[in-house]
Short mmCIF file of C-alpha atoms in Angstrom, two decimals:
data_model
loop_
_atom_site.label_atom_id
_atom_site.label_comp_id
_atom_site.label_asym_id
_atom_site.label_seq_id
_atom_site.Cartn_x
_atom_site.Cartn_y
_atom_site.Cartn_z
CA MET A 1408 33.49 73.25 7.97
CA ILE A 1409 35.21 76.50 9.37
CA GLU A 1410 33.40 79.12 11.50
CA VAL A 1411 34.21 82.17 10.50
CA LYS A 1412 34.43 85.29 13.20
CA GLU A 1413 32.13 87.01 11.60
CA THR A 1414 31.77 90.41 13.67
CA THR A 1415 36.12 90.12 13.96
CA LEU A 1416 36.79 89.77 9.98
CA HIS A 1417 34.41 92.29 9.60
CA THR A 1418 35.79 94.82 12.22
CA LEU A 1419 39.14 94.40 11.07
CA LEU A 1420 37.96 95.19 7.09
CA ASP A 1421 36.27 98.23 8.39
CA GLN A 1422 39.59 99.00 10.49
CA ALA A 1423 41.70 98.62 6.92
CA VAL A 1424 39.18 100.21 4.37
CA ASN A 1425 39.30 103.06 6.98
CA GLU A 1426 42.48 103.75 7.60
CA ALA A 1427 42.64 103.46 3.32
CA LYS A 1428 40.42 106.35 2.90
CA TYR A 1429 41.78 108.54 5.71
CA ASN A 1430 45.73 108.26 4.50
CA HIS A 1431 44.95 107.31 0.83
CA THR A 1432 46.94 104.33 1.23
CA THR A 1433 46.75 100.78 0.15
CA PRO A 1434 47.03 98.68 3.72
CA LEU A 1435 48.17 94.66 4.26
CA LEU A 1436 45.24 93.52 6.96
CA SER A 1437 46.44 89.91 8.37
CA MET A 1438 44.23 87.55 10.34
CA THR A 1439 45.18 84.57 12.10
CA LYS A 1440 42.55 82.11 13.41
CA LYS A 1441 43.26 78.09 14.48
CA ILE A 1442 41.19 75.74 13.02
CA ASP A 1443 39.97 72.30 12.95
CA ASP A 1444 43.33 69.52 12.42
CA PHE A 1445 43.60 69.57 7.66
CA ASN A 1446 46.17 67.57 6.31
CA PRO A 1447 48.29 70.04 4.23
CA LEU A 1448 48.55 68.18 1.30
CA LEU A 1449 44.83 67.91 0.66
CA PHE A 1450 44.78 72.19 1.19
CA PHE A 1451 47.83 71.71 -1.62
CA GLU A 1452 45.55 70.12 -3.40
CA ALA A 1453 42.52 71.91 -3.82
CA ALA A 1454 44.41 74.65 -4.41
CA GLU A 1455 44.57 73.42 -7.91
CA GLN A 1456 41.65 74.06 -9.02
CA LEU A 1457 41.98 78.19 -8.18
CA PRO A 1458 43.83 80.17 -11.16
CA MET A 1459 46.49 80.79 -8.45
CA ASN A 1460 50.05 79.65 -7.99
CA ARG A 1461 50.60 77.82 -4.66
CA THR A 1462 53.54 77.29 -2.49
CA PHE A 1463 54.87 74.40 -0.43
CA TRP A 1464 57.08 74.58 2.82
CA SER A 1465 57.56 71.61 5.24
CA SER A 1466 59.81 70.47 7.86
CA THR A 1467 59.52 66.90 7.75
CA ALA A 1468 61.45 66.13 10.88
CA GLU A 1469 59.30 68.42 12.90
CA ALA A 1470 56.05 68.32 11.35
CA PHE A 1471 55.47 70.94 10.31
CA TYR A 1472 54.25 72.77 7.16
CA ILE A 1473 53.40 76.28 5.19
CA VAL A 1474 51.28 75.58 2.36
CA GLY A 1475 50.31 79.16 0.59
CA VAL A 1476 47.38 80.40 -2.29
CA GLY A 1477 47.60 83.08 -4.72
CA SER A 1478 49.65 86.54 -3.96
CA ALA A 1479 48.41 89.71 -2.01
CA TYR A 1480 51.74 91.34 -2.28
CA ASP A 1481 54.81 90.76 -3.94
CA LEU A 1482 58.30 92.16 -1.69
CA ALA A 1483 60.33 91.56 -4.83
CA ASP A 1484 58.39 94.31 -6.86
CA GLY A 1485 60.63 96.84 -7.63
CA ALA A 1486 63.50 94.88 -6.05
CA ASP A 1487 67.00 94.46 -7.27
CA SER A 1488 68.81 92.66 -4.02
CA ILE A 1489 68.12 90.94 -0.83
CA GLU A 1490 69.08 93.94 1.06
CA GLN A 1491 66.11 96.00 -0.81
CA ILE A 1492 64.26 92.61 0.02
CA GLU A 1493 64.51 93.53 3.49
CA ARG A 1494 63.72 96.67 3.28
CA ASN A 1495 60.18 96.41 1.70
CA TRP A 1496 59.86 93.25 4.41
CA ARG A 1497 60.47 95.37 7.57
CA LYS A 1498 58.36 98.35 5.65
CA LEU A 1499 55.50 96.13 5.29
CA VAL A 1500 55.62 94.44 8.35
CA ASP A 1501 55.62 98.32 10.23
CA GLU A 1502 52.69 99.21 7.81
CA SER A 1503 50.58 96.00 8.01
CA ILE A 1504 47.57 95.19 10.28
CA ILE A 1505 48.28 92.28 11.29
CA HIS A 1506 45.65 89.90 14.11
CA ASN A 1507 47.13 87.30 15.23
CA PRO A 1508 47.27 85.77 19.14
CA TYR A 1509 48.78 83.30 18.43
CA GLY A 1510 52.66 83.99 17.90
CA THR A 1511 53.08 80.69 16.62
CA PRO A 1512 56.15 80.12 14.15
CA GLY A 1513 54.98 80.17 10.44
CA THR A 1514 51.53 82.15 11.11
CA GLY A 1515 50.39 85.35 11.10
CA LEU A 1516 51.77 88.14 8.44
CA LEU A 1517 54.44 86.06 6.92
CA THR A 1518 56.61 86.07 3.17
CA ILE A 1519 57.96 82.61 1.67
CA GLY A 1520 59.90 82.26 -1.44
CA GLY A 1521 62.94 81.72 -3.57
CA MET A 1522 66.17 83.46 -5.76
CA SER A 1523 68.28 82.82 -8.33
CA PHE A 1524 71.47 80.88 -7.84
CA ASP A 1525 73.53 83.28 -10.04
CA PRO A 1526 71.23 86.62 -10.50
CA THR A 1527 74.11 88.51 -12.41
CA ILE A 1528 73.43 85.25 -15.89
CA ARG A 1529 71.18 86.22 -18.55
CA LYS A 1530 68.22 83.86 -17.92
CA SER A 1531 67.25 80.76 -19.87
CA GLU A 1532 63.92 80.30 -21.44
CA ARG A 1533 63.48 77.56 -19.40
CA TRP A 1534 63.25 79.48 -15.78
CA LYS A 1535 62.07 82.50 -17.95
CA LYS A 1536 58.70 82.36 -14.80
CA PHE A 1537 60.98 81.83 -12.42
CA SER A 1538 61.96 85.53 -11.48
CA HIS A 1539 65.24 86.18 -9.71
CA GLN A 1540 63.59 87.02 -6.44
CA SER A 1541 60.07 86.44 -5.62
CA PHE A 1542 58.58 86.45 -2.08
CA LEU A 1543 55.51 86.73 -1.83
CA ILE A 1544 52.78 87.28 1.03
CA PRO A 1545 49.89 84.53 0.19
CA ALA A 1546 46.99 85.51 -0.24
CA LEU A 1547 45.21 82.39 2.06
CA MET A 1548 48.07 80.16 3.74
CA LEU A 1549 47.63 76.88 6.34
CA THR A 1550 49.99 76.67 8.67
CA LYS A 1551 50.03 73.12 10.54
CA GLU A 1552 52.46 72.54 13.28
CA ARG A 1553 51.85 68.55 14.99
CA ASP A 1554 48.62 68.40 15.16
CA THR A 1555 47.71 72.17 15.70
CA CYS A 1556 46.49 73.87 12.30
CA TYR A 1557 46.04 77.52 11.54
CA VAL A 1558 44.49 79.57 8.71
CA THR A 1559 46.12 83.38 7.40
CA PHE A 1560 43.92 85.69 5.54
CA ASN A 1561 46.09 88.33 3.61
CA ILE A 1562 44.38 90.68 1.65
CA GLN A 1563 45.93 94.07 0.76
CA VAL A 1564 43.19 96.88 0.93
CA THR A 1565 41.92 99.98 -1.46
CA GLU A 1566 39.65 102.93 -0.09
CA ASP A 1567 36.93 101.78 -2.79
CA ASP A 1568 36.85 98.70 -1.24
CA HIS A 1569 33.77 97.50 0.88
CA PRO A 1570 33.96 95.30 3.52
CA GLU A 1571 31.30 92.95 3.04
CA GLN A 1572 32.17 92.24 -0.65
CA LEU A 1573 35.87 91.64 1.07
CA ALA A 1574 34.70 89.23 3.70
CA LYS A 1575 32.39 87.40 0.79
CA ARG A 1576 35.41 86.37 -1.08
CA VAL A 1577 37.17 85.35 2.06
CA LYS A 1578 34.42 82.99 2.78
CA TRP A 1579 34.64 81.72 -0.83
CA MET A 1580 38.32 80.87 -1.14
CA GLU A 1581 37.86 78.95 2.00
CA ASN A 1582 35.16 77.13 0.91
CA ARG A 1583 36.53 76.01 -2.11
CA LEU A 1584 40.04 75.09 0.27
CA PHE A 1585 38.55 73.19 2.73
CA ASP A 1586 35.61 71.08 1.09
CA HIS A 1587 37.40 68.82 -0.57
CA SER A 1588 37.26 64.57 -1.04
CA GLY A 1589 40.10 63.80 0.79
CA TYR A 1590 41.43 62.15 -2.23
CA ILE A 1591 44.97 63.64 -3.27
CA HIS A 1592 44.63 62.67 -7.41
CA GLY A 1593 47.34 61.80 -10.14
CA GLU A 1594 50.02 59.16 -10.14
CA ASN A 1595 53.80 59.77 -11.89
CA GLY A 1596 55.37 57.51 -14.30
CA VAL A 1597 58.82 58.28 -16.21
CA GLU A 1598 58.98 57.49 -19.72
CA SER A 1599 62.56 58.56 -20.51
CA THR A 1600 65.46 59.98 -19.52
CA ALA A 1601 68.67 61.63 -20.67
CA ASP A 1602 71.68 63.04 -19.65
CA VAL A 1603 72.67 66.48 -20.92
CA ALA A 1604 76.09 66.52 -22.58
CA PRO A 1605 77.50 64.37 -19.54
CA GLU A 1606 81.29 63.75 -21.38
CA GLU A 1607 81.25 67.90 -21.98
CA TRP A 1608 80.29 67.65 -18.33
CA LYS A 1609 83.24 65.31 -17.60
CA GLU A 1610 86.11 67.26 -19.44
CA THR A 1611 84.75 70.37 -16.98
CA VAL A 1612 85.43 68.38 -14.47
CA LYS A 1613 88.87 68.36 -15.68
CA ARG A 1614 89.56 71.78 -16.73
CA ALA A 1615 88.46 72.39 -13.80
CA THR A 1616 90.99 70.52 -11.62
CA ASP A 1617 93.24 72.01 -13.27
CA TYR A 1618 92.23 75.53 -12.90
CA ILE A 1619 92.99 74.23 -9.31
CA LYS A 1620 96.32 72.66 -9.44
CA GLN A 1621 96.93 76.70 -11.00
CA ASP A 1622 96.61 77.67 -7.19
CA ASP A 1623 93.49 79.91 -8.89
CA ALA A 1624 90.82 78.33 -6.59
CA ASP A 1625 90.66 75.61 -4.20
CA LYS A 1626 87.32 74.18 -4.66
CA ILE A 1627 84.26 74.75 -7.83
CA VAL A 1628 81.37 73.24 -7.57
CA LEU A 1629 79.70 72.06 -11.29
CA ALA A 1630 75.76 70.91 -11.50
CA ARG A 1631 74.57 69.15 -14.41
CA GLU A 1632 71.01 68.39 -15.49
CA LEU A 1633 68.87 65.29 -16.19
CA GLN A 1634 66.07 65.67 -18.40
CA VAL A 1635 62.92 63.31 -17.77
CA LYS A 1636 59.82 63.16 -20.62
CA LEU A 1637 57.01 61.53 -17.94
CA ARG A 1638 54.06 59.43 -19.12
CA ASP A 1639 51.49 62.53 -18.93
CA ASN A 1640 51.69 65.86 -17.17
CA ALA A 1641 53.03 65.69 -13.36
CA ALA A 1642 50.56 65.37 -10.51
CA ILE A 1643 52.21 67.68 -7.60
CA THR A 1644 50.53 66.85 -4.83
CA PRO A 1645 51.67 62.94 -5.22
CA ILE A 1646 55.36 64.10 -5.70
CA LEU A 1647 54.95 66.42 -2.20
CA ASN A 1648 53.66 62.85 -0.32
CA ASN A 1649 56.15 61.66 -2.04
CA LEU A 1650 59.18 63.06 -0.85
CA ILE A 1651 57.73 63.52 2.31
CA GLU A 1652 57.54 60.32 3.46
CA THR A 1653 61.09 59.18 1.96
CA GLN A 1654 63.07 62.14 2.56
CA THR A 1655 63.15 62.27 6.54
CA ASN A 1656 64.98 64.93 7.88
CA SER A 1657 64.76 67.19 4.62
CA TYR A 1658 62.74 70.10 3.54
CA VAL A 1659 60.49 69.42 0.88
CA PHE A 1660 58.77 72.64 -0.89
CA ALA A 1661 56.77 73.44 -4.46
CA PHE A 1662 56.99 77.15 -5.96
CA GLU A 1663 54.52 76.74 -8.58
CA ARG A 1664 54.88 80.08 -11.78
CA ASP A 1665 52.46 79.91 -14.12
CA GLY A 1666 52.15 76.68 -14.53
CA ASP A 1667 55.52 75.25 -13.94
CA CYS A 1668 56.70 74.23 -10.37
CA PHE A 1669 60.57 73.93 -9.11
CA VAL A 1670 60.17 71.08 -6.02
CA GLY A 1671 62.30 68.87 -3.93
CA SER A 1672 63.49 68.10 -0.60
CA SER A 1673 66.27 69.20 0.68
CA PRO A 1674 68.07 67.92 3.51
CA GLU A 1675 70.69 71.47 4.06
CA ARG A 1676 69.60 74.04 6.24
CA LEU A 1677 70.94 77.42 5.14
CA VAL A 1678 69.82 79.06 8.42
CA LYS A 1679 67.15 78.93 10.80
CA GLN A 1680 65.93 82.65 13.14
CA GLU A 1681 63.50 81.98 16.42
CA LYS A 1682 63.81 85.46 17.84
CA ASP A 1683 67.48 86.76 17.91
CA VAL A 1684 68.87 82.70 18.05
CA VAL A 1685 69.81 81.40 14.73
CA LEU A 1686 71.03 78.02 13.35
CA SER A 1687 73.46 77.65 10.47
CA THR A 1688 74.31 73.65 9.07
CA CYS A 1689 77.44 72.83 7.24
CA LEU A 1690 76.47 69.88 5.48
CA ALA A 1691 79.18 68.82 2.40
CA GLY A 1692 80.66 65.68 2.07
CA THR A 1693 78.61 62.77 0.68
CA ALA A 1694 78.61 59.19 0.50
CA PRO A 1695 75.64 55.92 -0.28
CA ARG A 1696 73.56 54.10 2.40
CA GLY A 1697 74.47 50.68 2.91
CA GLU A 1698 72.16 48.03 2.18
CA THR A 1699 73.43 46.03 5.89
CA ASN A 1700 73.91 48.15 9.09
CA LYS A 1701 77.48 46.45 8.82
CA GLU A 1702 78.17 47.51 5.30
CA ASP A 1703 76.26 51.05 6.47
CA ASP A 1704 78.23 51.99 8.93
CA ARG A 1705 81.76 51.08 7.03
CA ILE A 1706 80.13 53.64 4.74
CA GLY A 1707 80.32 56.19 7.31
CA ASN A 1708 83.32 55.12 8.37
CA THR A 1709 85.29 55.87 5.71
CA LEU A 1710 83.33 59.06 5.27
CA LEU A 1711 84.01 60.57 7.78
CA GLN A 1712 88.11 60.00 7.52
CA ASP A 1713 87.98 60.10 4.07
CA GLU A 1714 90.45 63.41 3.00
CA LYS A 1715 88.74 64.78 0.58
CA ASN A 1716 85.60 64.71 1.90
CA ARG A 1717 86.90 66.62 5.59
CA SER A 1718 88.96 68.80 3.14
CA GLU A 1719 85.58 70.19 1.32
CA HIS A 1720 83.29 70.07 4.48
CA ASP A 1721 85.70 71.91 6.54
CA PHE A 1722 85.85 74.73 3.97
CA VAL A 1723 81.92 75.20 4.51
CA VAL A 1724 82.13 74.97 8.48
CA ARG A 1725 85.04 77.94 7.79
CA MET A 1726 82.86 80.20 5.54
CA ILE A 1727 79.60 79.85 7.61
CA ARG A 1728 81.44 80.60 10.83
CA GLN A 1729 82.79 83.77 9.18
CA SER A 1730 79.76 84.92 7.70
CA MET A 1731 77.40 84.72 11.08
CA GLU A 1732 80.62 87.15 12.61
CA ASN A 1733 79.41 89.56 10.49
CA TYR A 1734 76.09 89.60 11.74
CA CYS A 1735 75.80 87.21 15.69
CA LEU A 1736 77.39 87.00 18.78
CA ALA A 1737 77.65 84.02 20.43
CA VAL A 1738 79.05 81.86 17.53
CA ASP A 1739 79.60 78.03 18.68
CA VAL A 1740 80.94 75.39 16.00
CA PRO A 1741 81.81 71.40 17.17
CA ASP A 1742 85.16 71.01 16.74
CA LYS A 1743 84.25 68.01 13.99
CA PRO A 1744 81.49 66.50 11.86
CA VAL A 1745 79.01 64.03 12.38
CA LEU A 1746 77.39 62.06 10.47
CA TYR A 1747 73.81 63.14 9.17
CA PRO A 1748 71.74 59.98 7.31
CA LEU A 1749 69.55 59.95 4.62
CA LYS A 1750 67.51 57.49 2.65
CA ASN A 1751 69.63 57.04 -0.10
CA LEU A 1752 72.70 59.25 1.02
CA GLN A 1753 74.62 59.94 4.27
CA HIS A 1754 76.90 63.40 4.79
CA LEU A 1755 79.51 65.11 6.82
CA TYR A 1756 77.51 67.31 9.34
CA THR A 1757 78.33 70.85 12.03
CA PRO A 1758 75.52 72.69 13.04
CA VAL A 1759 76.45 76.44 13.63
CA THR A 1760 74.08 78.35 16.50
CA ALA A 1761 74.87 81.88 17.46
CA ARG A 1762 72.77 84.80 19.04
CA LEU A 1763 71.52 87.65 16.57
CA LYS A 1764 73.03 91.57 17.18
CA GLU A 1765 70.51 93.76 17.26
CA GLY A 1766 69.39 95.68 14.01
CA TYR A 1767 69.92 92.16 11.96
CA SER A 1768 67.59 89.51 10.21
CA ILE A 1769 67.40 86.34 8.72
CA PHE A 1770 67.66 88.39 5.52
CA ASP A 1771 71.40 89.20 6.60
CA ILE A 1772 72.56 86.20 6.80
CA VAL A 1773 71.46 84.42 3.79
CA GLY A 1774 73.03 87.38 1.37
CA LYS A 1775 76.06 86.68 2.79
CA LEU A 1776 76.31 82.96 3.30
CA HIS A 1777 74.68 82.34 -0.33
CA PRO A 1778 76.38 80.51 -2.17
CA THR A 1779 77.84 78.40 0.42
CA PRO A 1780 81.62 76.69 -0.64
CA ALA A 1781 79.05 73.09 -0.39
CA LEU A 1782 77.22 75.05 -4.12
CA GLY A 1783 79.40 77.63 -5.36
CA GLY A 1784 83.07 76.76 -4.23
CA VAL A 1785 85.99 78.35 -2.16
CA PRO A 1786 87.24 80.95 -2.69
CA ARG A 1787 84.05 82.12 -4.14
CA GLU A 1788 84.47 84.84 -6.79
CA LYS A 1789 87.02 82.80 -8.45
CA SER A 1790 84.49 79.62 -8.48
CA LEU A 1791 81.59 81.93 -9.45
CA ALA A 1792 83.64 83.33 -12.57
CA PHE A 1793 84.69 79.62 -13.11
CA ILE A 1794 80.91 78.54 -13.33
CA ARG A 1795 79.94 80.93 -15.28
CA ASP A 1796 82.54 80.26 -18.15
CA HIS A 1797 82.35 77.28 -18.16
CA GLU A 1798 79.19 75.39 -16.59
CA ARG A 1799 76.21 75.60 -19.71
CA LEU A 1800 73.69 74.49 -17.34
CA ASP A 1801 71.20 77.74 -15.96
CA ARG A 1802 71.10 77.17 -12.47
CA GLY A 1803 68.22 79.03 -11.88
CA TRP A 1804 66.56 78.31 -8.39
CA TYR A 1805 68.70 75.21 -7.96
CA GLY A 1806 71.73 75.72 -5.20
CA ALA A 1807 69.86 78.88 -4.02
CA PRO A 1808 68.09 79.52 -0.92
CA VAL A 1809 64.05 78.78 -0.88
CA GLY A 1810 62.36 79.79 2.29
CA TRP A 1811 60.29 81.93 4.51
CA LEU A 1812 60.35 84.02 7.40
CA ASP A 1813 56.90 85.75 9.67
CA SER A 1814 56.62 89.31 11.01
CA ASN A 1815 57.13 87.81 14.83
CA SER A 1816 60.94 87.26 13.57
CA ASN A 1817 61.07 83.12 13.54
CA GLY A 1818 61.83 81.73 9.47
CA GLU A 1819 63.98 78.99 7.66
CA PHE A 1820 65.76 78.79 5.04
CA ALA A 1821 67.59 75.79 2.84
CA VAL A 1822 69.60 75.58 0.00
CA ALA A 1823 67.52 74.28 -2.69
CA ILE A 1824 69.68 71.21 -4.23
CA ARG A 1825 67.89 67.41 -4.72
CA SER A 1826 65.35 69.66 -6.71
CA GLY A 1827 63.83 69.47 -10.36
CA LEU A 1828 61.73 72.22 -12.32
CA ILE A 1829 58.57 71.06 -13.56
CA GLN A 1830 56.90 72.13 -16.13
CA GLY A 1831 54.11 69.79 -18.19
CA ASP A 1832 55.16 66.20 -19.34
CA GLN A 1833 58.97 67.52 -18.48
CA ALA A 1834 61.30 67.71 -16.01
CA SER A 1835 64.50 68.87 -15.47
CA LEU A 1836 66.60 67.47 -12.29
CA PHE A 1837 70.20 69.16 -11.04
CA ALA A 1838 72.66 67.23 -9.07
CA GLY A 1839 76.77 68.85 -8.67
CA CYS A 1840 79.00 68.06 -6.76
CA GLY A 1841 82.43 70.09 -5.30
CA ILE A 1842 85.71 69.20 -8.09
CA VAL A 1843 88.69 70.01 -5.42
CA ARG A 1844 92.16 68.66 -6.64
CA ASP A 1845 92.53 65.54 -6.86
CA SER A 1846 89.00 65.15 -8.47
CA ASP A 1847 88.37 62.31 -10.62
CA PRO A 1848 85.74 63.21 -13.09
CA GLU A 1849 84.17 59.65 -13.71
CA ALA A 1850 83.23 59.37 -9.70
CA GLU A 1851 82.44 62.99 -9.92
CA TYR A 1852 80.01 61.39 -12.55
CA GLU A 1853 78.85 58.61 -10.19
CA GLU A 1854 78.37 60.77 -7.19
CA THR A 1855 75.86 63.52 -9.63
CA LYS A 1856 73.76 59.98 -10.12
CA ILE A 1857 73.40 58.82 -6.90
CA LYS A 1858 72.13 62.48 -6.08
CA PHE A 1859 69.30 62.36 -8.99
CA LEU A 1860 68.08 59.28 -7.49
CA PRO A 1861 65.74 61.30 -4.36
CA MET A 1862 64.00 62.96 -6.44
CA LEU A 1863 63.37 60.68 -9.84
CA SER A 1864 61.83 57.76 -7.96
CA VAL A 1865 58.88 60.31 -6.77
CA LEU A 1866 58.54 60.76 -10.75
CA GLY A 1867 57.99 56.94 -10.46
CA GLY A 1868 62.01 56.54 -12.30
#
């Protein structure tokens, strides 16, 4: 259904192959073109027939989507830090052949991925398919902004490649992914759920409050797990569809790795970059939504005045301001938070805007911000030490940054909360809460139950 400009594609492929032969290198060719409107969920669904990992990203409030298929390049190969990933990215951008006449954010050469919450701990069997850091350049990518769609091909070329054969491979993939019936297959249903050691978790909360009362920390974020047995192997596309429909003002994401899929819907932006302008979000302090407008207003006003939640929120605000000041100019922070409503929950919200200093990128800020006090605690090292010693959970990518960056200095990262790891007919859902001096273990346990709801509901629970 899409007409490829064969001369343009062949010209670029000839250029890439000739460069590979002349310099004895393997340049990456990235070509973007505008296409007719296409449903990104159908693109994601069609990609299931190919033996390639899929990636999905959506900012639901902005009707913005990125869907990646396969991998043309792995930035994390040989990298042991986000600083090394950034160096790899800069080198790749400098050496790639990029054809993108549009400049729309999320088009052209782009990397997308995530990382572990704590790369210092030994990886559990459950997360064995997810590297501590993984940022891929998709082999084929669909980008949709409102009603405008783009497709990007990324090909690493060698001196032994033939342009004609590469062009045929691109055309074959394109035909497979865009020639689709227009139907999202499958449905999901929950057979059973099981809390993982709830009483032990409450005891850990008590131990954390004792630790805090000794002035060893101000706040510790503890996470726990809910295991879900599904009636059949999970169908990922319907999960994404349900999250998009029900979780407005959120980032919906999915990262596949050899059959396992980390999927979720996070309301928490870590940082967004548009050229030299960056925006971070303080989202900490949680309450349920009311069943009526009057009840909703009452709960919201109580949240705004609640000492525990305001204190927790202020921790995050101060830390983000300090982190942004390392790499930015003109950091602007409102005096007080406002309410950020979601379908099941409402949060305290404060935006932080700034201008990025020359020579820095979104990766610098991600590395400095993670983990925020909303996912780790305060002070950072003491809270992380407590988590390593007492939390029986390998969080994997839960609570860590996930997102994307393009070669035109646009990008966005969210904190991977309201999420779960799906493995066949099993799902592990994760939720956490901030423990402070006066935290009540039973109340914190009930708060995590509320935070499981977005994922549990789209799984059919």
